[in-house]
Coordinates of C-alpha atoms in Angstrom, one line a residue:
X11 CA -10.5 8.2 28.7
X12 CA -13.8 6.7 27.6
X13 CA -13.9 3.6 25.4
X14 CA -17.1 2.8 23.6
X15 CA -16.8 -1.0 23.1
X16 CA -19.3 -3.0 21.1
X17 CA -19.6 -6.4 19.5
X18 CA -21.2 -6.5 16.1
X19 CA -23.1 -3.5 14.8
X20 CA -25.7 -4.3 12.1
X21 CA -27.6 -1.5 10.4
X22 CA -30.9 -2.1 8.7
X23 CA -30.6 -2.5 4.9
X24 CA -33.0 0.5 4.7
X25 CA -30.3 2.8 6.3
X26 CA -28.0 4.1 3.6
X27 CA -25.8 6.4 5.7
X28 CA -24.4 5.9 9.2
X29 CA -22.6 8.8 11.0
X30 CA -20.4 8.1 14.0
X31 CA -18.7 10.8 16.1
X32 CA -15.9 9.7 18.5
X33 CA -15.2 12.9 20.4
X34 CA -16.3 11.8 23.9
X35 CA -14.3 8.5 23.6
X36 CA -12.7 5.9 21.4
X37 CA -14.9 3.6 19.4
X38 CA -14.2 -0.2 19.3
X39 CA -16.3 -2.8 17.5
X40 CA -15.7 -6.4 16.4
X41 CA -17.5 -5.6 13.1
X42 CA -19.8 -3.1 11.6
X43 CA -22.2 -4.2 8.9
X44 CA -24.1 -1.8 6.6
X45 CA -25.9 -2.5 3.4
X46 CA -23.5 -3.0 0.5
X47 CA -24.6 0.4 -0.8
X48 CA -24.2 2.0 2.6
X49 CA -21.9 5.0 3.4
X50 CA -20.1 5.1 6.8
X51 CA -18.9 8.5 7.9
X52 CA -16.5 9.0 10.9
X53 CA -15.7 12.2 12.8
X54 CA -14.2 13.3 16.1
X55 CA -10.8 13.2 17.7
X56 CA -10.6 9.7 19.1
X57 CA -9.6 6.4 17.6
X58 CA -11.9 4.1 15.6
X59 CA -11.4 0.3 15.5
X60 CA -14.1 -1.0 13.2
X61 CA -13.1 -4.6 13.0
X62 CA -14.5 -6.2 9.9
X63 CA -16.3 -3.5 7.9
X64 CA -19.1 -4.1 5.4
X65 CA -20.3 -1.0 3.4
X66 CA -19.8 0.7 0.1
X67 CA -17.6 3.5 1.4
X68 CA -15.9 4.7 4.6
X69 CA -15.1 8.4 4.9
X70 CA -13.3 9.7 7.9
X71 CA -12.3 13.2 9.0
X72 CA -11.2 12.1 12.4
X73 CA -7.8 13.1 13.7
X74 CA -7.6 9.7 15.5
X75 CA -6.5 6.4 14.2
X76 CA -8.9 4.3 12.0
X77 CA -8.4 0.6 12.0
X78 CA -10.4 -1.7 9.7
X79 CA -10.5 -4.8 7.7
X80 CA -12.6 -4.8 4.5
X81 CA -15.2 -7.6 4.8
X82 CA -16.9 -7.3 1.4
X83 CA -16.0 -6.5 -2.2
X84 CA -18.5 -3.6 -2.4
X85 CA -16.3 -1.6 0.1
X86 CA -14.1 0.0 -2.6
X87 CA -13.8 3.6 -1.5
X88 CA -12.0 4.6 1.7
X89 CA -10.9 8.1 2.8
X90 CA -9.3 8.7 6.1
X91 CA -8.0 11.7 8.1
X92 CA -4.8 12.7 9.8
X93 CA -4.4 9.7 12.2
X94 CA -2.0 6.9 11.9
X95 CA -4.4 4.5 10.2
X96 CA -4.2 0.7 10.0
X97 CA -6.0 -0.6 7.0
X98 CA -6.3 -4.2 5.8
X99 CA -7.7 -4.2 2.2
X100 CA -7.8 -7.8 1.3
X101 CA -10.9 -8.2 -0.9
X102 CA -9.4 -9.5 -4.1
X103 CA -12.3 -8.5 -6.4
X104 CA -12.7 -4.9 -5.1
X105 CA -11.2 -2.2 -7.3
X106 CA -10.1 -0.1 -4.4
X107 CA -9.8 3.7 -4.3
X108 CA -8.0 4.7 -1.1
X109 CA -7.0 8.2 0.1
X110 CA -5.4 7.7 3.5
X111 CA -4.7 11.4 4.3
X112 CA -2.0 12.6 6.6
X113 CA -0.5 10.5 9.4
X114 CA 1.9 7.5 9.4
X115 CA -0.5 5.0 7.9
X116 CA 0.0 1.2 7.6
X117 CA -1.8 -0.5 4.7
X118 CA -2.0 -4.1 3.5
X119 CA -3.3 -4.2 0.0
X120 CA -4.5 -7.2 -2.0
X121 CA -7.3 -5.8 -4.2
X122 CA -8.2 -6.2 -7.9
X123 CA -6.4 -4.7 -10.9
X124 CA -6.8 -1.0 -11.4
X125 CA -6.9 -0.2 -7.7
X126 CA -5.6 3.2 -6.6
X127 CA -3.8 4.0 -3.3
X128 CA -3.1 7.6 -2.4
X129 CA -1.1 7.5 0.9
X130 CA -0.9 11.3 1.4
X131 CA 1.3 13.0 3.9
X132 CA 3.3 11.0 6.5
X133 CA 5.8 8.2 6.7
X134 CA 3.5 5.5 5.3
X135 CA 3.9 1.8 4.8
X136 CA 2.1 -0.3 2.2
X137 CA 2.4 -4.1 1.7
X138 CA 1.3 -5.5 -1.6
X139 CA 0.0 -9.1 -1.2
X140 CA -0.7 -9.8 -4.9
X141 CA 0.7 -9.0 -8.3
X142 CA -2.2 -7.0 -9.8
X143 CA -1.8 -3.7 -11.6
X144 CA -2.8 -0.3 -10.2
X145 CA -1.3 2.9 -9.0
X146 CA 0.4 3.9 -5.7
X147 CA 1.0 7.6 -5.0
X148 CA 3.1 7.5 -1.8
X149 CA 3.0 11.3 -1.3
X150 CA 5.2 13.3 1.0
X151 CA 7.2 11.6 3.7
X152 CA 9.6 8.7 4.1
X153 CA 7.5 5.9 2.7
X154 CA 8.1 2.1 2.6
X155 CA 6.6 -0.2 -0.1
X156 CA 6.9 -3.9 0.6
X157 CA 6.2 -6.9 -1.6
X158 CA 7.3 -10.4 -2.5
X159 CA 5.1 -10.4 -5.6
X160 CA 5.9 -9.6 -9.2
X161 CA 3.7 -6.6 -8.9
X162 CA 2.4 -4.7 -11.9
X163 CA 1.9 -1.4 -10.0
X164 CA 2.9 2.0 -11.0
X165 CA 4.7 3.3 -7.9
X166 CA 5.3 7.0 -7.4
X167 CA 7.4 7.7 -4.3
X168 CA 6.8 11.5 -4.1
X169 CA 8.8 13.8 -1.8
X170 CA 10.8 12.3 1.0
X171 CA 13.1 9.2 1.1
X172 CA 11.1 6.3 -0.3
X173 CA 12.0 2.6 -0.3
X174 CA 10.9 -0.3 -2.3
X175 CA 11.6 -3.5 -0.2
X176 CA 11.6 -6.9 -1.8
X177 CA 11.0 -9.6 0.7
X178 CA 11.3 -13.4 0.5
X179 CA 14.2 -15.4 -0.8
X180 CA 13.6 -15.6 -4.5
X181 CA 13.9 -13.4 -7.6
X182 CA 10.9 -11.1 -8.3
X183 CA 10.7 -10.7 -12.1
X184 CA 8.7 -7.7 -13.2
X185 CA 10.6 -7.1 -16.5
X186 CA 7.8 -8.3 -18.6
X187 CA 5.0 -6.5 -16.8
X188 CA 3.1 -4.0 -18.9
X189 CA 2.3 -1.4 -16.2
X190 CA 5.1 -1.7 -13.7
X191 CA 7.0 1.6 -13.2
X192 CA 8.9 3.3 -10.5
X193 CA 9.5 7.0 -10.0
X194 CA 11.1 8.9 -7.0
X195 CA 12.2 5.7 -5.4
X196 CA 15.3 6.4 -3.4
X197 CA 16.2 2.9 -2.1
X198 CA 15.6 -0.6 -3.4
X199 CA 16.1 -3.0 -0.5
X200 CA 16.6 -6.7 -1.1
X201 CA 15.8 -7.6 2.4
X202 CA 16.5 -11.4 2.6
X203 CA 19.2 -13.7 1.4
X204 CA 18.3 -14.7 -2.1
X205 CA 16.0 -11.8 -2.7
X206 CA 16.3 -10.3 -6.1
X207 CA 14.5 -7.9 -8.5
X208 CA 14.6 -8.2 -12.3
X209 CA 13.5 -5.2 -14.3
X210 CA 13.6 -4.2 -17.9
X211 CA 15.9 -1.6 -19.3
X212 CA 13.1 0.8 -19.8
X213 CA 11.8 0.3 -16.3
X214 CA 15.3 0.8 -14.8
X215 CA 15.9 4.0 -16.9
X216 CA 12.8 5.6 -15.6
X217 CA 14.2 5.5 -12.0
X218 CA 17.9 5.0 -12.4
X219 CA 19.3 6.9 -9.4
X220 CA 18.9 5.1 -6.1
X221 CA 20.6 3.1 -3.4
X222 CA 20.6 -0.6 -3.7
X223 CA 20.9 -2.5 -0.4
X224 CA 20.8 -6.1 0.5
X225 CA 22.1 -8.8 2.9
X226 CA 24.7 -10.5 0.7
X227 CA 26.3 -9.5 -2.6
X228 CA 26.4 -13.0 -3.9
X229 CA 22.7 -13.7 -3.6
X230 CA 20.8 -10.3 -3.5
X231 CA 20.9 -9.1 -7.1
X232 CA 19.2 -6.4 -9.2
X233 CA 19.1 -7.6 -12.8
X234 CA 18.4 -5.3 -15.7
X235 CA 17.2 -7.1 -18.8
X236 CA 17.6 -5.6 -22.2
X237 CA 15.0 -5.7 -25.0
X238 CA 15.4 -7.0 -28.5
X239 CA 16.3 -3.5 -29.5
X240 CA 19.5 -1.6 -28.7
X241 CA 19.2 -0.4 -25.1
X242 CA 21.4 2.1 -23.2
X243 CA 21.7 1.3 -19.5
X244 CA 24.0 3.0 -17.0
X245 CA 24.4 1.8 -13.4
X246 CA 26.6 4.7 -12.5
X247 CA 24.0 6.4 -10.4
X248 CA 23.2 3.3 -8.3
X249 CA 25.0 3.1 -4.9
X250 CA 25.3 -0.6 -4.0
X251 CA 25.7 -1.9 -0.4
X252 CA 25.8 -5.6 0.4
X253 CA 24.1 -6.4 -2.9
X254 CA 25.0 -6.6 -6.6
X255 CA 23.9 -5.7 -10.1
X256 CA 23.7 -7.6 -13.4
X257 CA 22.8 -6.7 -17.0
X258 CA 21.5 -9.3 -19.4
X259 CA 20.5 -9.1 -23.0
X260 CA 17.0 -9.4 -24.3

């Protein structure tokens, strides 16, 4: 197969749209730099590795894999096709709007509050690297959501078997977060000794049927914290394996 390999691609600031078609072969660049108002459009059937990408938007209809790292805060709109994409979205001041399409995508997300991540079809994985608010729609497939942060995300698992994995060895307390909510999450995995998750009664009751898994019952604890009002909490629909649960008053 043909590989089109380049170093840094820099487009004139006068060019507002760049179209690249990778049908004859895969495309590999160390970086691609457009104006911060520029639109990058990708098509074809082969893979794209864009390296560090500067633009305002990236839109792909390719069936190949798209790999990129956002390199400027103006790149806040990314749409990809049906490949198994690898996206590093680490611009902390960018309010990102991602639609990653079909395919088993891998996303690392550390954007500003109010960002939106639509993972589409496929068995996707997203790692949250900060605690900002926003929305994740995991879509169809067996999706994995990973964090060691006290995230304020609204997380909708969608169809399939979806897992929220808490990493690290300390308690992640989201019970006071205004926006945090779970729906259609089938497993909460406390994946390291000492990992814990603390949620409010209202947050728990919105997604109260799931499997809780961990590494040690003595240290990996899901804590449900009541409010100052009278709360009703039932743990009867939680299946616990190598972990434990706790209810505390508000």
